[in-house]
PDB file of C-alpha atoms and ligand atoms in Angstrom:
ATOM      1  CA  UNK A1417      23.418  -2.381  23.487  1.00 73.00           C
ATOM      2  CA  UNK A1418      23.747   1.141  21.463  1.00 81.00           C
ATOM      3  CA  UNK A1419      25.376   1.572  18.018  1.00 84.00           C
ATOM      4  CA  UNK A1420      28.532   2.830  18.194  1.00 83.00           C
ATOM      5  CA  UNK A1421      29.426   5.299  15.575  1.00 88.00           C
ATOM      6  CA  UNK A1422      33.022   3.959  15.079  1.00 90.00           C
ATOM      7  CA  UNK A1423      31.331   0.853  13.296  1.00 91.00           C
ATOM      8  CA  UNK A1424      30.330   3.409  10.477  1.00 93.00           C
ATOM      9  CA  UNK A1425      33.464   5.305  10.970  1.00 92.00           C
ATOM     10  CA  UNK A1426      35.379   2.490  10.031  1.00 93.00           C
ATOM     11  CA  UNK A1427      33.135   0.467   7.430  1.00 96.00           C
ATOM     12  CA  UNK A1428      34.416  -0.262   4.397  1.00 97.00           C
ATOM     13  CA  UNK A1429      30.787  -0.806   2.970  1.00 98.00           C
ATOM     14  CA  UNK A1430      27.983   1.073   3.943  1.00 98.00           C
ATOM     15  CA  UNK A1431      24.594   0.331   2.608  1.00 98.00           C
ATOM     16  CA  UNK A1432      21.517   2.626   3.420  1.00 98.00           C
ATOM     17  CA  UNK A1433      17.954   0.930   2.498  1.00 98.00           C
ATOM     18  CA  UNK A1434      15.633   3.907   2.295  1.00 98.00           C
ATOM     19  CA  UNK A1435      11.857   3.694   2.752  1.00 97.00           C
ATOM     20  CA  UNK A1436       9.011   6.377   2.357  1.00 95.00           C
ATOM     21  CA  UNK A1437       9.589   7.611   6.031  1.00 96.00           C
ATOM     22  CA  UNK A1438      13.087   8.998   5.067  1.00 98.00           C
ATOM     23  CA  UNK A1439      11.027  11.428   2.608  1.00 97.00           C
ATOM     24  CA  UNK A1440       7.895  12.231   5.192  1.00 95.00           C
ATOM     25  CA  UNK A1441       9.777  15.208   5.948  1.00 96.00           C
ATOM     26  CA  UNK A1442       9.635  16.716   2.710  1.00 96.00           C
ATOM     27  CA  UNK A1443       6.215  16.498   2.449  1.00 93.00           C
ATOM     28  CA  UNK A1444       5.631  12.865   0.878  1.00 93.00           C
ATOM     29  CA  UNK A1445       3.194  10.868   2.493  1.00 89.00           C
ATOM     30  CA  UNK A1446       4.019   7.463   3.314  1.00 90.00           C
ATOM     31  CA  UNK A1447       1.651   4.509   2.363  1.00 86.00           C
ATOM     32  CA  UNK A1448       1.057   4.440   6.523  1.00 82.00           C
ATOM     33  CA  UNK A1449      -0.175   7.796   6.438  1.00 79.00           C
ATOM     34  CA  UNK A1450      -3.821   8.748   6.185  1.00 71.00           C
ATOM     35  CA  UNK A1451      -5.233   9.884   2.334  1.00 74.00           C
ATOM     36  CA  UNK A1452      -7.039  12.706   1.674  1.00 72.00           C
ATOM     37  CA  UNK A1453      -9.096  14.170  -0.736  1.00 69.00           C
ATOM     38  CA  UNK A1454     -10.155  11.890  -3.442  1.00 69.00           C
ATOM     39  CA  UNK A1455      -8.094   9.088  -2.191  1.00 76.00           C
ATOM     40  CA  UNK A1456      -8.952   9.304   1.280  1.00 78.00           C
ATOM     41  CA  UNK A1457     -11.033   6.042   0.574  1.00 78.00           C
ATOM     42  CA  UNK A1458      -8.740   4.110  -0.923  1.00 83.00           C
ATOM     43  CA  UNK A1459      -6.048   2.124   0.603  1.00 84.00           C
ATOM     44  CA  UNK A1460      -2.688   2.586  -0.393  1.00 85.00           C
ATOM     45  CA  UNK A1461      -2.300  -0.856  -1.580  1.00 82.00           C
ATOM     46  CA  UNK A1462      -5.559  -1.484  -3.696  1.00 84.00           C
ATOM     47  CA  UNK A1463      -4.446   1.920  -5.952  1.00 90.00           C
ATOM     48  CA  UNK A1464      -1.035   0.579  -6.450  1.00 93.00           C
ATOM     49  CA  UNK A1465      -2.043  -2.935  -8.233  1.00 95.00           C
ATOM     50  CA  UNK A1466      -2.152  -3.829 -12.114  1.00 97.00           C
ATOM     51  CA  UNK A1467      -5.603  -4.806 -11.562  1.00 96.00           C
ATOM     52  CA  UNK A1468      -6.869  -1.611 -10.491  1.00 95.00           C
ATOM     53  CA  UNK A1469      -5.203  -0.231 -13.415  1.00 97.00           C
ATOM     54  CA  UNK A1470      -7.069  -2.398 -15.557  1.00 97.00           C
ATOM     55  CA  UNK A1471     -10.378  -1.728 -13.528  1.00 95.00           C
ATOM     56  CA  UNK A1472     -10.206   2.106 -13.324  1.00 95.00           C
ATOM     57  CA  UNK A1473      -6.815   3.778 -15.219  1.00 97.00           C
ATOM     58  CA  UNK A1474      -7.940   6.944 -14.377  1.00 95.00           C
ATOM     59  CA  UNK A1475      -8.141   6.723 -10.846  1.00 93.00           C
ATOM     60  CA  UNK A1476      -4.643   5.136 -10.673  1.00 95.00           C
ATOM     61  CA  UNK A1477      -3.064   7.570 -13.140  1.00 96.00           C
ATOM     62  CA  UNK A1478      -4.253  10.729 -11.470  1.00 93.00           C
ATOM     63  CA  UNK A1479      -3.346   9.550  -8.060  1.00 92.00           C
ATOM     64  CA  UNK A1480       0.504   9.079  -9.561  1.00 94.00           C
ATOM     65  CA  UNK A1481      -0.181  12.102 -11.452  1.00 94.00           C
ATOM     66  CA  UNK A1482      -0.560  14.124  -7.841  1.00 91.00           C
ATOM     67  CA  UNK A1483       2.345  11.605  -6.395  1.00 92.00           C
ATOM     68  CA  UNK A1484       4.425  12.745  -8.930  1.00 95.00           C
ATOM     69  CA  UNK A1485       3.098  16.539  -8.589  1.00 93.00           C
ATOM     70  CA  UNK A1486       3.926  16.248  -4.549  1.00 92.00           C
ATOM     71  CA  UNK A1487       7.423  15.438  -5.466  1.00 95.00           C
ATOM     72  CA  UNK A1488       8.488  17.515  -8.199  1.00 95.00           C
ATOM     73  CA  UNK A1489       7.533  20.091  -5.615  1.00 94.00           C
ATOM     74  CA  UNK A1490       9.603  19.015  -2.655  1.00 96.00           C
ATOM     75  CA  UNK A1491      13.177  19.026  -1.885  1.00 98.00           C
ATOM     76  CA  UNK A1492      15.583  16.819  -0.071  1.00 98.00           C
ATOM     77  CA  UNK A1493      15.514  17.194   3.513  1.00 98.00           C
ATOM     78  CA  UNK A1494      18.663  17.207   6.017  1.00 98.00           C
ATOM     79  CA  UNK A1495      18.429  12.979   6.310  1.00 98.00           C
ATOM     80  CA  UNK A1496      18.771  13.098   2.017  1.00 98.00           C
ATOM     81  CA  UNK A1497      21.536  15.522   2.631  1.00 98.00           C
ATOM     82  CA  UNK A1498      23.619  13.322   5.332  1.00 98.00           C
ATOM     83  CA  UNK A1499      23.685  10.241   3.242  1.00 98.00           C
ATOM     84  CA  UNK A1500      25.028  12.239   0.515  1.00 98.00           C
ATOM     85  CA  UNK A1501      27.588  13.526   2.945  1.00 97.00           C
ATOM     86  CA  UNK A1502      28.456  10.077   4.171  1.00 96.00           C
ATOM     87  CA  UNK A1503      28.701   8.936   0.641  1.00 96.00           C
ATOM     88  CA  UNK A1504      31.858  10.980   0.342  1.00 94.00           C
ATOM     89  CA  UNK A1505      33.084  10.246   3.655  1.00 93.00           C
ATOM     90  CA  UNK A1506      33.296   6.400   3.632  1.00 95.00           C
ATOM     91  CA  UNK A1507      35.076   4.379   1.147  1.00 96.00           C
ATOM     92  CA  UNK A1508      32.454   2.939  -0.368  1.00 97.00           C
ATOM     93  CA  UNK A1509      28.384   3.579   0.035  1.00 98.00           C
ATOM     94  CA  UNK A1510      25.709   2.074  -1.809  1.00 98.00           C
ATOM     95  CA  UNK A1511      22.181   3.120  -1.284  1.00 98.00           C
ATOM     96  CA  UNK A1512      19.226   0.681  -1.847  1.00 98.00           C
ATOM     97  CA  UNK A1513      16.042   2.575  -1.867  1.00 98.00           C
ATOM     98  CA  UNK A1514      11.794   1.748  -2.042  1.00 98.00           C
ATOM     99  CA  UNK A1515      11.296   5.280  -2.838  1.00 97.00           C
ATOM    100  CA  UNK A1516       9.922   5.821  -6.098  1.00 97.00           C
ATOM    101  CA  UNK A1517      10.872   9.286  -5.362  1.00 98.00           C
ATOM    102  CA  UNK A1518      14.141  10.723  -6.701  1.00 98.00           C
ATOM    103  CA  UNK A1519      15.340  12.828  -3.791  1.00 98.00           C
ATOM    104  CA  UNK A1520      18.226  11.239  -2.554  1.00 98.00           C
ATOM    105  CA  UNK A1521      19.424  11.752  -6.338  1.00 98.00           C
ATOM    106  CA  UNK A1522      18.879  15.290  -6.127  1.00 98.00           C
ATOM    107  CA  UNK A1523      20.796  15.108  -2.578  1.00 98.00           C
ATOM    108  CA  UNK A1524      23.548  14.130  -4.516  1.00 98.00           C
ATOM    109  CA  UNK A1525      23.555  10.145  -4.328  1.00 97.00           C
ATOM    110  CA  UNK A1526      24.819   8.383  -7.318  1.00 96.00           C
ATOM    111  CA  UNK A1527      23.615   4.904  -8.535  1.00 94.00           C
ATOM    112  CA  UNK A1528      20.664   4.999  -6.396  1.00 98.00           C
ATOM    113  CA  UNK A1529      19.137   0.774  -6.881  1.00 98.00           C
ATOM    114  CA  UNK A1530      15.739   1.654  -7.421  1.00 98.00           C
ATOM    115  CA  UNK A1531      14.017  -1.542  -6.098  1.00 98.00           C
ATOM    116  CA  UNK A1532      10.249  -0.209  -7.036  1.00 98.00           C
ATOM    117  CA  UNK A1533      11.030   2.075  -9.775  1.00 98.00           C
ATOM    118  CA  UNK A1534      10.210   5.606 -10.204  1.00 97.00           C
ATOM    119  CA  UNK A1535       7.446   8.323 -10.724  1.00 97.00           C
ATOM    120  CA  UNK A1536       9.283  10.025 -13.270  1.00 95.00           C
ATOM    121  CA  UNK A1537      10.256   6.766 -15.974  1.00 96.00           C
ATOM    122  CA  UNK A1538       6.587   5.691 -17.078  1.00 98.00           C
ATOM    123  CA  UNK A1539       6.098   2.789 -20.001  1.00 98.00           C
ATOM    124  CA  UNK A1540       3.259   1.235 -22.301  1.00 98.00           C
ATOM    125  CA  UNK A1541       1.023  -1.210 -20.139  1.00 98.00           C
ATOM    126  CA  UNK A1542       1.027  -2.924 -23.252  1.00 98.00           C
ATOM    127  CA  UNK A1543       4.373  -2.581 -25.243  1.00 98.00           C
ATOM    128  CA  UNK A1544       6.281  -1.844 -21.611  1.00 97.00           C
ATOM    129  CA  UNK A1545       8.119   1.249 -24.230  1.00 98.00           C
ATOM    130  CA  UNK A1546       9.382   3.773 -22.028  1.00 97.00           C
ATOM    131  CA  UNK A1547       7.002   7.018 -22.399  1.00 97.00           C
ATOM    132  CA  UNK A1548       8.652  10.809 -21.823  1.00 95.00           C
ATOM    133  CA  UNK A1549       6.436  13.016 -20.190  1.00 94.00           C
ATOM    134  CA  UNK A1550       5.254  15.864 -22.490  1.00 89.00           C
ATOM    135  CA  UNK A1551       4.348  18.106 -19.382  1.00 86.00           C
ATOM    136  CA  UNK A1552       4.605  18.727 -15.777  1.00 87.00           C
ATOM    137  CA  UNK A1553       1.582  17.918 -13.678  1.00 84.00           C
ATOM    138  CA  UNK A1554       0.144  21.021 -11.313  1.00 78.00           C
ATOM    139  CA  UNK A1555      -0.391  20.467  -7.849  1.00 75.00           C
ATOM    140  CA  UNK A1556      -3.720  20.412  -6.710  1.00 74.00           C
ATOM    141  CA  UNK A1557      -3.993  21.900  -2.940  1.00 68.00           C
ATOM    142  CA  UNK A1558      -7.591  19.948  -3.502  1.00 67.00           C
ATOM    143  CA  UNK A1559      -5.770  16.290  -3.582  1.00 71.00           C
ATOM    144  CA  UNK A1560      -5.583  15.514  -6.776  1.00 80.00           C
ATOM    145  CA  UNK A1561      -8.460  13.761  -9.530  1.00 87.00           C
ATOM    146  CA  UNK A1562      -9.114  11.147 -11.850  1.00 92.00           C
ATOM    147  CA  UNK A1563      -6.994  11.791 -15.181  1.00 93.00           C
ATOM    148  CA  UNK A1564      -7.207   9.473 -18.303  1.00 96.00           C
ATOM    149  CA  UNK A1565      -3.560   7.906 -18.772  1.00 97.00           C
ATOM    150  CA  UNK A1566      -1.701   9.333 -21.941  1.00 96.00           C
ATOM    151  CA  UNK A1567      -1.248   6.841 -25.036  1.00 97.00           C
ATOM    152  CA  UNK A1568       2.165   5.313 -26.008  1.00 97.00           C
ATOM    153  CA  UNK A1569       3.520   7.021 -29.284  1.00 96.00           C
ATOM    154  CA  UNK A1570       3.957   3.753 -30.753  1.00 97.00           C
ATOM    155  CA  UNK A1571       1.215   1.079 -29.976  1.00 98.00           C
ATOM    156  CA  UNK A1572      -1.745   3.465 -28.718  1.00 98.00           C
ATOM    157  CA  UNK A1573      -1.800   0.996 -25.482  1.00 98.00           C
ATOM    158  CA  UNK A1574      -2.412   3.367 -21.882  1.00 98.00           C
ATOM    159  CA  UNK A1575       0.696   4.383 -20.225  1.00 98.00           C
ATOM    160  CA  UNK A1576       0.836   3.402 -16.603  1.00 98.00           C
ATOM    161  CA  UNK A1577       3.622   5.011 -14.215  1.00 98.00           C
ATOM    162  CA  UNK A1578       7.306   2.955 -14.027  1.00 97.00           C
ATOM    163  CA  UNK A1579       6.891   1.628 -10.715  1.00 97.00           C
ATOM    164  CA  UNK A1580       6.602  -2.336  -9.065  1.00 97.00           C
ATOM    165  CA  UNK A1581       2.942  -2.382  -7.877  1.00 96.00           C
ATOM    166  CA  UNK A1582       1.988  -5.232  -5.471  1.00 94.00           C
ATOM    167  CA  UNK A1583       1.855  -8.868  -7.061  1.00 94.00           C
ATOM    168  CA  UNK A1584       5.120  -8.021  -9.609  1.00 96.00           C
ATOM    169  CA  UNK A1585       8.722  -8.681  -9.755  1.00 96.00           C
ATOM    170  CA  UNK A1586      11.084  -6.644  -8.690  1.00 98.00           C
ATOM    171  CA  UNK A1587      13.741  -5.183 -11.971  1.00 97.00           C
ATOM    172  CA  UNK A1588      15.909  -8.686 -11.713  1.00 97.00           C
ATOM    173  CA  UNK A1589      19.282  -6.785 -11.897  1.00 98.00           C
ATOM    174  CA  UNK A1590      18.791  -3.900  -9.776  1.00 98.00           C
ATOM    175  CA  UNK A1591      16.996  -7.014  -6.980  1.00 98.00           C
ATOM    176  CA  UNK A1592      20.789  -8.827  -7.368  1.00 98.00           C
ATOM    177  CA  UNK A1593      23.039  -5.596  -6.850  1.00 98.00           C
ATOM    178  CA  UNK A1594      21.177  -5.093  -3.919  1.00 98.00           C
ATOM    179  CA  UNK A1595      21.136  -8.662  -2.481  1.00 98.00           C
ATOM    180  CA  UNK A1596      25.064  -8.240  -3.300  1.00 98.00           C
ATOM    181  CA  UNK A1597      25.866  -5.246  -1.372  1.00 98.00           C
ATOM    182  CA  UNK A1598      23.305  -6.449   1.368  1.00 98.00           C
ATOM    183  CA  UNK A1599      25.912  -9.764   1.696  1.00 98.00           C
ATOM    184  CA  UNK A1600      29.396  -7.241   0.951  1.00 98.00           C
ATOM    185  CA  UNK A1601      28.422  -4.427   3.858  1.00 98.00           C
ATOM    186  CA  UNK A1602      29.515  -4.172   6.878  1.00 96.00           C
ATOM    187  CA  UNK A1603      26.908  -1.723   8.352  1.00 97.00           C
ATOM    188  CA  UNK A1604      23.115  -1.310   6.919  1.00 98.00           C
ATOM    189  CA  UNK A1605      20.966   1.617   7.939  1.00 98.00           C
ATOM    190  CA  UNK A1606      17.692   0.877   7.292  1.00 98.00           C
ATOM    191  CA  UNK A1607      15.607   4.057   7.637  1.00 98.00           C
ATOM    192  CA  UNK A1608      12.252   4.983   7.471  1.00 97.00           C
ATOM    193  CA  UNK A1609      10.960   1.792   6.765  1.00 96.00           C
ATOM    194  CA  UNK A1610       7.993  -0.177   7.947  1.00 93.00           C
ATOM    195  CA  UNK A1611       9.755  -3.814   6.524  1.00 93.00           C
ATOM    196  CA  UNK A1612       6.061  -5.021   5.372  1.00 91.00           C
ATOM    197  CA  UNK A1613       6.772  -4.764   1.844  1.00 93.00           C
ATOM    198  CA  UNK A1614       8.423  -8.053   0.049  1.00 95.00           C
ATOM    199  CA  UNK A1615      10.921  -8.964  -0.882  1.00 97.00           C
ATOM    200  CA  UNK A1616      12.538  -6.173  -0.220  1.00 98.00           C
ATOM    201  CA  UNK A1617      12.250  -6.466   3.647  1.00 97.00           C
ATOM    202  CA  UNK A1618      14.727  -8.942   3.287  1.00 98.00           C
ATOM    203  CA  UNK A1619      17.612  -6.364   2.554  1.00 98.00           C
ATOM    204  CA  UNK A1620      18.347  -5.665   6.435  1.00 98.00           C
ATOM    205  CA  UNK A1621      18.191  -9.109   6.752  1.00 97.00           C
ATOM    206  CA  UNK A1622      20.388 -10.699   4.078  1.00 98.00           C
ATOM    207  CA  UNK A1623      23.269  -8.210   5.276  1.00 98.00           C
ATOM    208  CA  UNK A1624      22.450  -9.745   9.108  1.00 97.00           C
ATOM    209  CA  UNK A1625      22.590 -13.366   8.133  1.00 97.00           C
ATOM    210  CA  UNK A1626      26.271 -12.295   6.197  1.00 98.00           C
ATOM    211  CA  UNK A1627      27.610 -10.402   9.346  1.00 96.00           C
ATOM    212  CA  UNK A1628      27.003  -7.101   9.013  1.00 97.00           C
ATOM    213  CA  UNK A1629      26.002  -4.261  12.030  1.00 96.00           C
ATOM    214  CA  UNK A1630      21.849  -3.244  10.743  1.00 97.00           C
ATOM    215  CA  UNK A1631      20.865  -0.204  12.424  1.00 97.00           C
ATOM    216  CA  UNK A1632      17.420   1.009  12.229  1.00 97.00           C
ATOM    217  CA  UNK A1633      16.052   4.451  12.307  1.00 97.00           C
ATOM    218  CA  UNK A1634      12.177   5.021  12.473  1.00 97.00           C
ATOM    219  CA  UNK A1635       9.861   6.997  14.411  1.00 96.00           C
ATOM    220  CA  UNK A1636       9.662   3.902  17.264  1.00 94.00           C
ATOM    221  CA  UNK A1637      12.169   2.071  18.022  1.00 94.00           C
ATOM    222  CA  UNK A1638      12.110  -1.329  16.321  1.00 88.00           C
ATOM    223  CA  UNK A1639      11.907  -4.660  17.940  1.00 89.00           C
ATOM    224  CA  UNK A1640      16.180  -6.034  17.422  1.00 92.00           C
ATOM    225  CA  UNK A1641      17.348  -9.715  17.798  1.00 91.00           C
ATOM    226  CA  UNK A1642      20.971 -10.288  18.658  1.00 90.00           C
ATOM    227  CA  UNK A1643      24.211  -8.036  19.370  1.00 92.00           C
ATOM    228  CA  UNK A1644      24.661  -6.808  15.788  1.00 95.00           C
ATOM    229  CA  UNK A1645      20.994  -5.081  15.350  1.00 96.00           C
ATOM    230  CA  UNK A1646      20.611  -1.924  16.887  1.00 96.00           C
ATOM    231  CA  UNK A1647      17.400   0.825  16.406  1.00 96.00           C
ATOM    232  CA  UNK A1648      17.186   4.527  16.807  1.00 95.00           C
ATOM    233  CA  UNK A1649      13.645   6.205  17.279  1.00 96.00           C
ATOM    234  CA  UNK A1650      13.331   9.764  15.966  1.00 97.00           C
ATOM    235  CA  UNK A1651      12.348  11.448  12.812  1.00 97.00           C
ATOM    236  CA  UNK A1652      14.956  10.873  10.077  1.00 98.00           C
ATOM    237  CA  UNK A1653      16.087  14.237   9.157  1.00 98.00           C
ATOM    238  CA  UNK A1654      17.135  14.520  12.835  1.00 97.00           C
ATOM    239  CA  UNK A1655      18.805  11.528  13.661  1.00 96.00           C
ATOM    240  CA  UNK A1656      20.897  10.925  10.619  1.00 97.00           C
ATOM    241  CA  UNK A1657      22.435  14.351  10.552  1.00 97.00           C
ATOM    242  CA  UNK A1658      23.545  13.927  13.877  1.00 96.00           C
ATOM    243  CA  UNK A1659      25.349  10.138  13.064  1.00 95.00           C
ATOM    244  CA  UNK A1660      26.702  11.406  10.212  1.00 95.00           C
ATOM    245  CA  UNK A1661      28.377  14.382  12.128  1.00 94.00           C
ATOM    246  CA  UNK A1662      29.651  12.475  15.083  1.00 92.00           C
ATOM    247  CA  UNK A1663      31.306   9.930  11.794  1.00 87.00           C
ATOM    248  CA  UNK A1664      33.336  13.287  10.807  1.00 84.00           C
ATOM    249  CA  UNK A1665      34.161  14.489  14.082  1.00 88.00           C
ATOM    250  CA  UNK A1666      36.964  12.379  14.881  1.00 67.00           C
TER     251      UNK A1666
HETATM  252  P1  LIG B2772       5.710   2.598   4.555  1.00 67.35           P
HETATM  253  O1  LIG B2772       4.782   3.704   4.187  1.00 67.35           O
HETATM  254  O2  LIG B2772       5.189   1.225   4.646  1.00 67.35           O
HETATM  255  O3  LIG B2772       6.368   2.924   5.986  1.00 67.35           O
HETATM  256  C1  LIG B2772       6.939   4.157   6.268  1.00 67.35           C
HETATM  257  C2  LIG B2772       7.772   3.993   7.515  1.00 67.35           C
HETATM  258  O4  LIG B2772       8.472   5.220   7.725  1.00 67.35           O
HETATM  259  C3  LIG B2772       6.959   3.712   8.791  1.00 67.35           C
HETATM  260  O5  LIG B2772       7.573   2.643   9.486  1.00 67.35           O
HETATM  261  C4  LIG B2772       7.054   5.017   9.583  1.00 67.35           C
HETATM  262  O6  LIG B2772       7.074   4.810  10.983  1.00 67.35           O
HETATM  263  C5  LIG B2772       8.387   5.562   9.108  1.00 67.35           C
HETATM  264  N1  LIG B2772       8.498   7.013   9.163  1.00 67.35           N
HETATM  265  C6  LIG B2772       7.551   7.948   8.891  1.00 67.35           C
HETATM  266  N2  LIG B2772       8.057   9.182   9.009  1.00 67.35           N
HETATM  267  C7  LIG B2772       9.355   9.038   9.377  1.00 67.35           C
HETATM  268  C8  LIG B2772      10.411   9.947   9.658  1.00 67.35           C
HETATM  269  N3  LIG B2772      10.228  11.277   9.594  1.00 67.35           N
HETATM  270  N4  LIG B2772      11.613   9.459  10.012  1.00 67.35           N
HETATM  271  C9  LIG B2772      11.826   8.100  10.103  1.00 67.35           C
HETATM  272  N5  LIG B2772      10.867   7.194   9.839  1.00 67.35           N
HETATM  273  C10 LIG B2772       9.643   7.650   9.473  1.00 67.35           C
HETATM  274  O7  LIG B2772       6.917   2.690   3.516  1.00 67.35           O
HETATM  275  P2  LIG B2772       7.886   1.576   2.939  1.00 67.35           P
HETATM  276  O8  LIG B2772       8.405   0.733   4.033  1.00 67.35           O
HETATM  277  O9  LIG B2772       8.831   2.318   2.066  1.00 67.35           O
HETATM  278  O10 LIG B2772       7.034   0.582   2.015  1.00 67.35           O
HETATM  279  C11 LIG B2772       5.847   0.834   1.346  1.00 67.35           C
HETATM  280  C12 LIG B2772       5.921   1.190  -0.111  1.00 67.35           C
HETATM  281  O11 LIG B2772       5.735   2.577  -0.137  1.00 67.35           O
HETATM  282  C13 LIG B2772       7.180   1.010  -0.897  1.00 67.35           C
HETATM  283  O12 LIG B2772       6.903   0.134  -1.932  1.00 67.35           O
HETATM  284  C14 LIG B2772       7.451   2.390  -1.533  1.00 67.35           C
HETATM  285  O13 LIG B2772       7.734   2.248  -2.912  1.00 67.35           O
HETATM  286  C15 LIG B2772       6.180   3.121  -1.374  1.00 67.35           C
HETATM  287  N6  LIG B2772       6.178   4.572  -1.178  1.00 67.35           N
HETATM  288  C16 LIG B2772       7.215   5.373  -1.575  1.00 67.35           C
HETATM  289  C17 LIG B2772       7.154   6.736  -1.347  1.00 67.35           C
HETATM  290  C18 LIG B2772       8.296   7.601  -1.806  1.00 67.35           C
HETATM  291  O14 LIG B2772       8.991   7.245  -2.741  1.00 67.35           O
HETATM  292  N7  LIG B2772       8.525   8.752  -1.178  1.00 67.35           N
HETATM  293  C19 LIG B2772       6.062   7.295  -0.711  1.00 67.35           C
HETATM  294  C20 LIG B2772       5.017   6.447  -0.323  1.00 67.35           C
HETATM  295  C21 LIG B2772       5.090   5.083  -0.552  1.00 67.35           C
END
């Protein structure tokens, strides 16, 4: 069965759960797609743990250090853009995102539930006190290097960058706003997600089990169970500016 738009037309809550695909096309890389440079022999997942912190800070740092370089240089793409538009179109629209990334913020989303933190809100590894940048990082068209994390201001312990790596919890409050809206909604998009990560692959389906329409947009089309799942293959920026139009042309 295919989605039909009138579900979104006529939601009365929307929730989009964002992934790293819906910011491929701004240049991000996703943790599916191939490293290069110095990372290109590391695995996503074995850079973004405390104990590799602990093992190597350097490495770790300078690979957020280029992460966060990567995105300071991008900009919000046209799928950013529509969920900003759709934001103002339905009556209410909360987005749930895994991007550590801030550009649906600078797409103009409000209250964006952070569920793995962000590049740009580092802390003490020791004292957890937040740490302000003192200067922008430069973008190295060579992929980045090792850089020794800064010190915290008050404690002298190594700052480490203000996301969830693999083996912690998620923020507790921002995890039960989301599970909230998940149960509220009546339509979820989940977009550009691969749904490997937990727990936040159970977003799409808490708002299933509670009723609501999930409609998934990836590159391939996703494997759907029942008559209220529904998947759309193509590339993000395309296929969410289109549903969002066909929601305003009534
Ligand atoms: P993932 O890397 O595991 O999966 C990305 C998914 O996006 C894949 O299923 C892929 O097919 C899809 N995709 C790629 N390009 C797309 C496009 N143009 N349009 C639609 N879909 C596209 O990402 P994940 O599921 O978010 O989980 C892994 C972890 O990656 C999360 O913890 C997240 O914090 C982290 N991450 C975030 C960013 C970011 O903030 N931009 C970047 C890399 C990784």
């Amino acid at each position: 069965m295919e989605f039909q738009v009138d579900q979104l037309r006529s939601a009365r809550h929307v929730v989009v759960f964002s992934g790293a695909g819906i910011s491929a096309e701004s240049g991000i890389p996703t943790f599916r797609d191939a490293l290069t440079g110095l990372w290109e022999n590391f695995a996503p997942a074995a850079l973004a743990t405390a104990q590799a912190f602990r093992n190597d800070p350097a490495l770790v740092w300078g690979w957020y250090e280029w992460r966060r370089a990567k995105v300071l240089g991008a900009q919000p793409n046209a799928a950013h853009r529509a969920i900003a538009a759709l934001a103002r179109r339905v009556p209410m629209l909360t987005v749930v995102t895994q991007n550590v990334d801030d550009l649906l913020e600078r797409a103009g989303c409000c209250d964006v539930l952070h569920l793995h933190g962000s590049l740009s809100s580092p802390r003490c590894f020791a004292c957890a006190r937040p740490y302000t940048f003192s200067a922008d990082p430069l973008d190295e068209p060579q992929g980045g290097r090792r850089i020794e994390p800064p010190r915290c201001r008050h404690c002298n312990g190594k700052v480490r960058p203000g996301v969830v790596w693999f083996g912690e919890s998620l923020p507790d409050d921002v995890w039960r706003k989301a599970v909230s809206a998940a149960k509220d909604c009546d339509v979820l998009l989940s977009i550009g997600t691969s749904g490997l990560v937990q727990p936040a692959a159970e977003i799409p389906r808490i708002a299933l089990q509670h009723g609501a329409q999930v409609l998934h947009i990836n590159l391939q089309s996703e494997p759907v169970k029942g008559d209220r799942e529904f998947s759309l293959a193509g590339r993000a920026a395309e296929v969410l500016p289109r549903l969002v139009e066909e929601v305003f042309a009534e």
